[in-house]
């Protein structure tokens, strides 16, 4: 547009007809907003999660081997060119018991280094091996500071052997890239329902090998992109080889080690056998020696006894001789002492005689007589001397007798001592003898002990040898069974969160394919009618410009600028608002199911360009088409008024009985409705679109809120389920008694989580295998979607829920493969599909399950409480029974599920608001055009004296009729749209039913009319502004 | 006899933003009942403003307007509508027929909302369109359309018939026929007819001639020499 005046005129046109300009802007903004907003939502969601996964180095390959992996193998793999990071990791499942006694099944992981990072939400990371970080999205209600204990009662908890500690302190909570949505998978331990994950330091694991290896490849391909999957497919064979080879090496090494150990054990056994034998023999020889010694000792002992007896006898003889000698000695001593006494008295007498003699002699001497001269005296003297000699002789005899006695006494004493010695010798010998006897007894006891010991030792030896032999045989047998291990190279698609995101985000992608086209079509139509009208209005102006010599191009440019600029502004506004609002609102409910991440804004230049091109096509392109015809006409023709569209009779007029009953104001409306085909089509389209959207939105809510009651009131009608630790492969005794006592009707079954393999992916499904199907109908009504009966599955057969058929392409007649966490597989022929809305169920008979897996137990039961009983009391009573793991009250569950689904109300609100916007713009625009086109007519009827209300009803009646028609069509469209949308909304574990409540139909229609009346209120102002003088103006 | 229509010192100022345009400055005139009055003036003289005010389509700035003793200028919006509805019939330069209604329906459109309407078919017969009754406007010639418009105005049985350049879009001959119809209607039914035109020639057929110039009444006179339409030439 090079001409200044034209430009000015264009700008004035915009100012002068802002409502028209705004209408184009608004519809384009709405169309583009809806289109770009929905289109960008999936990429934005994927980018948000994708960036998180990139940041956390989410794995590309997960290597699993039945025999685990070694540090060295991790090191080797790191050398691989396509690997960025390789990390060995420990994982295990374990049943934990909380302080308040609840049992929780947990997935245990070692703290990652780089791959599969976690993001701490609260607290800190573990620093000691008895600390752990728990699931932030944890359902078990474990808080920081809590202690959790590995359950020892759960026999099948492999975690308790894999861990160094039994008790762990929760020091933090985190989100993990391995669990991006709420699903935590299944476990073969405990109740099988995993409550959450736990991260521990690698040191906390008491394992000699890594349970898995994670590989992050050297690629930054966008998640789910063809580029990424292409790359994965490219390197997969390489890694499969690596995995096989590494596992093979480890296998050979383990096999070799085991074989070596067995051989060693065998050699050791042989050695031990010999050593042991020798030792036994030695012991035996020693025992025999001891027996001989004991015999010798006994002989010696009896000899010694005899000797003592003999010596005693000798001593007794000696004693008798001694006593005799003593008596002789004593008598001689007495004789000696008598002799001495006699001697003494003789001596004394002699001495006295001597004294008398001496006295006499003295006297004689004195008298001078020589005494010697006195005979008497000499006689006396000689007498005395004779007597003295007698005494001396006696004395000498006595002296010899005395010395004789003394010699005898010495002899006696000597003999006495000898005797005493003999006595004490005998006593010593006797003592010795008794000691020897005791010693001998001891030796005898020892000997018999030795004998017993020997017998024991021999027995033990035999046993030990036998045991060792058996052990070796066992080990050899095991080694024989130790076959080449299964190796799995798993990619991201087996990660439930990753897998779910793809399908979940796909919902929006599906919706974004359908809805926006609708909006764009309406936008194009709105632009077309608006611009067509504008061009028509400007005929004269175009004619004048042509007459003045402006070329068609510049004239056309004016209109194209008008609509194009409106569209461009609308497009930018719409794009900015749409790409921000839609992803944001749609992400809200997802955020509840996935880990909390802030949604990333994604700007897509391509999408922006497409939006702009489409808006320009819708506006400028359409304008071009409208203009082309006008600009082709001659200036003169243009300046002549264009004949108004001729009135025509409509079909309805042929139906006399209706037509004749209409007041002709109504007839005018009827004719007007059909007068402008384009507008009619647009209005019907726009309004029906809005109604359809409204109905879809409301219906969505019905479907969502209704499925839970349908599920738990009409399908899964049991009151509760209980899971327990099986006793003898079935219901624990105490629980059974309790249930009977309470009058609870129950049906034991196996319940567990398996992975359904479909294509190259897996999907967690719930298996229920009742003991018998006879009474199953009391707990779960198995019907097909149309309410028809289904035969229960027979041997190696299964029936699956509708969701499994719809989502994973499983058909009746197919054979499905289910795998548990121990990689055991079930292969079942699908013989029926039953209606079900919550969870993906597969039903089979318990016999089938047991037959295929070998060792299954009935671990759960459906329960129906007696009529009129208090459910929570029942719950409390049954919980107390031993062996009960968990009770699920289905009515409580129903409410919980319903609540969860409330998050989808946001989406419903978006749809309703969009519908409102659409309805408003369409009705507004069309009414606007309608009024603009008929200003003259309206002015005329005003002049004719129509009251205000009559004027508006004259105009608005058409709106009402068109809205009614549009709404009616919209209801039909809405039913289909709703059906389509429901079929596209795949929220995991839940499938909605196609159901729209009657009130929603009514509400959709009412809302459509409300929008129409709102527009009419706006338009009333315009009607009021119409100047009656318009009727006098010349026709332009 | 009091005047049937009376303008007393009527002033009308249009305000568009800051600009004030005095369309009528002190206009006073009278028209008697049953008269055929022609208001004549050049383009922009203010005759359309007079028509708008008289027809109850516009309000005045000062002064007062009476019709049949009732002060039209004192009516509120709703009363004005009622006034248009019951008391005034309009004939527009461009007929302003509702394209979607047949000739008869166009007449009925007006007749339906009146208290005492004439029979639509009868009125159309009067204007000579007995056999075109069921045609749509697009199927009628300009003159025929204008007749329908007149019939529509007449069927309301108004007190006053207001015609804005009724021949403006018609060829000479047809224009004459329409004027004749208006004159005959006036004569035969005693209807007060006001024709607004820039065509001086039409004044010859009027009972009363009011000349407007620059928002004022230049002259108002009774025609002493009323001519038949046929004898007027322009």
PDB file of C-alpha atoms in Angstrom, chain A residues 94 96-98 104 106-112 118-136 138 142-150 163-175 196-205:
ATOM      1  CA  UNK A  94      11.965 -55.328  50.802  1.00  0.00           C
ATOM      2  CA  UNK A  96       9.558 -52.566  55.854  1.00  0.00           C
ATOM      3  CA  UNK A  97       7.702 -52.105  59.068  1.00  0.00           C
ATOM      4  CA  UNK A  98       7.034 -48.608  60.286  1.00  0.00           C
ATOM      5  CA  UNK A 104       5.294 -51.298  53.385  1.00  0.00           C
ATOM      6  CA  UNK A 106       9.677 -50.689  49.102  1.00  0.00           C
ATOM      7  CA  UNK A 107      11.951 -50.634  46.119  1.00  0.00           C
ATOM      8  CA  UNK A 108      15.462 -50.165  47.400  1.00  0.00           C
ATOM      9  CA  UNK A 109      18.073 -48.482  45.260  1.00  0.00           C
ATOM     10  CA  UNK A 110      21.648 -47.484  45.823  1.00  0.00           C
ATOM     11  CA  UNK A 111      22.352 -43.779  45.607  1.00  0.00           C
ATOM     12  CA  UNK A 112      23.203 -42.986  42.023  1.00  0.00           C
ATOM     13  CA  UNK A 118      17.320 -38.021  42.236  1.00  0.00           C
ATOM     14  CA  UNK A 119      16.244 -34.592  43.276  1.00  0.00           C
ATOM     15  CA  UNK A 120      16.062 -33.968  46.948  1.00  0.00           C
ATOM     16  CA  UNK A 121      12.824 -32.352  48.070  1.00  0.00           C
ATOM     17  CA  UNK A 122      13.476 -32.137  51.769  1.00  0.00           C
ATOM     18  CA  UNK A 123      16.119 -33.025  54.274  1.00  0.00           C
ATOM     19  CA  UNK A 124      19.530 -34.265  53.182  1.00  0.00           C
ATOM     20  CA  UNK A 125      21.157 -37.162  51.415  1.00  0.00           C
ATOM     21  CA  UNK A 126      22.233 -40.177  53.432  1.00  0.00           C
ATOM     22  CA  UNK A 127      25.737 -40.020  54.864  1.00  0.00           C
ATOM     23  CA  UNK A 128      25.796 -43.202  56.866  1.00  0.00           C
ATOM     24  CA  UNK A 129      24.913 -46.658  55.727  1.00  0.00           C
ATOM     25  CA  UNK A 130      21.898 -46.776  58.020  1.00  0.00           C
ATOM     26  CA  UNK A 131      20.387 -43.612  56.622  1.00  0.00           C
ATOM     27  CA  UNK A 132      18.045 -43.395  53.719  1.00  0.00           C
ATOM     28  CA  UNK A 133      16.155 -41.017  51.503  1.00  0.00           C
ATOM     29  CA  UNK A 134      12.506 -41.861  51.014  1.00  0.00           C
ATOM     30  CA  UNK A 135      10.076 -41.325  48.207  1.00  0.00           C
ATOM     31  CA  UNK A 136       8.765 -37.742  48.182  1.00  0.00           C
ATOM     32  CA  UNK A 138       5.325 -41.526  49.204  1.00  0.00           C
ATOM     33  CA  UNK A 142       6.844 -41.910  56.353  1.00  0.00           C
ATOM     34  CA  UNK A 143       8.444 -38.646  57.458  1.00  0.00           C
ATOM     35  CA  UNK A 144      11.958 -37.397  57.918  1.00  0.00           C
ATOM     36  CA  UNK A 145      13.283 -38.655  61.203  1.00  0.00           C
ATOM     37  CA  UNK A 146      11.175 -41.818  61.143  1.00  0.00           C
ATOM     38  CA  UNK A 147      12.824 -45.165  61.561  1.00  0.00           C
ATOM     39  CA  UNK A 148      11.830 -47.982  59.337  1.00  0.00           C
ATOM     40  CA  UNK A 149      12.734 -51.569  59.930  1.00  0.00           C
ATOM     41  CA  UNK A 150      13.148 -54.364  57.465  1.00  0.00           C
ATOM     42  CA  UNK A 163      21.157 -55.187  53.535  1.00  0.00           C
ATOM     43  CA  UNK A 164      23.735 -54.633  56.220  1.00  0.00           C
ATOM     44  CA  UNK A 165      21.331 -53.033  58.630  1.00  0.00           C
ATOM     45  CA  UNK A 166      17.878 -53.804  59.685  1.00  0.00           C
ATOM     46  CA  UNK A 167      16.903 -50.341  60.702  1.00  0.00           C
ATOM     47  CA  UNK A 168      17.166 -47.145  58.708  1.00  0.00           C
ATOM     48  CA  UNK A 169      16.555 -43.527  59.546  1.00  0.00           C
ATOM     49  CA  UNK A 170      14.806 -41.407  56.952  1.00  0.00           C
ATOM     50  CA  UNK A 171      16.945 -38.297  56.514  1.00  0.00           C
ATOM     51  CA  UNK A 172      15.375 -36.835  53.414  1.00  0.00           C
ATOM     52  CA  UNK A 173      12.755 -37.169  50.733  1.00  0.00           C
ATOM     53  CA  UNK A 174      13.369 -37.042  47.026  1.00  0.00           C
ATOM     54  CA  UNK A 175      11.885 -37.458  43.594  1.00  0.00           C
ATOM     55  CA  UNK A 196       7.513 -46.252  47.320  1.00  0.00           C
ATOM     56  CA  UNK A 197      11.222 -46.234  46.828  1.00  0.00           C
ATOM     57  CA  UNK A 198      14.090 -45.835  49.228  1.00  0.00           C
ATOM     58  CA  UNK A 199      17.599 -44.713  48.347  1.00  0.00           C
ATOM     59  CA  UNK A 200      20.482 -46.015  50.404  1.00  0.00           C
ATOM     60  CA  UNK A 201      24.214 -45.600  50.211  1.00  0.00           C
ATOM     61  CA  UNK A 202      25.812 -48.416  48.190  1.00  0.00           C
ATOM     62  CA  UNK A 203      27.593 -49.459  51.392  1.00  0.00           C
ATOM     63  CA  UNK A 204      24.255 -50.291  52.936  1.00  0.00           C
ATOM     64  CA  UNK A 205      23.879 -53.194  50.556  1.00  0.00           C
TER      65      UNK A 205
END
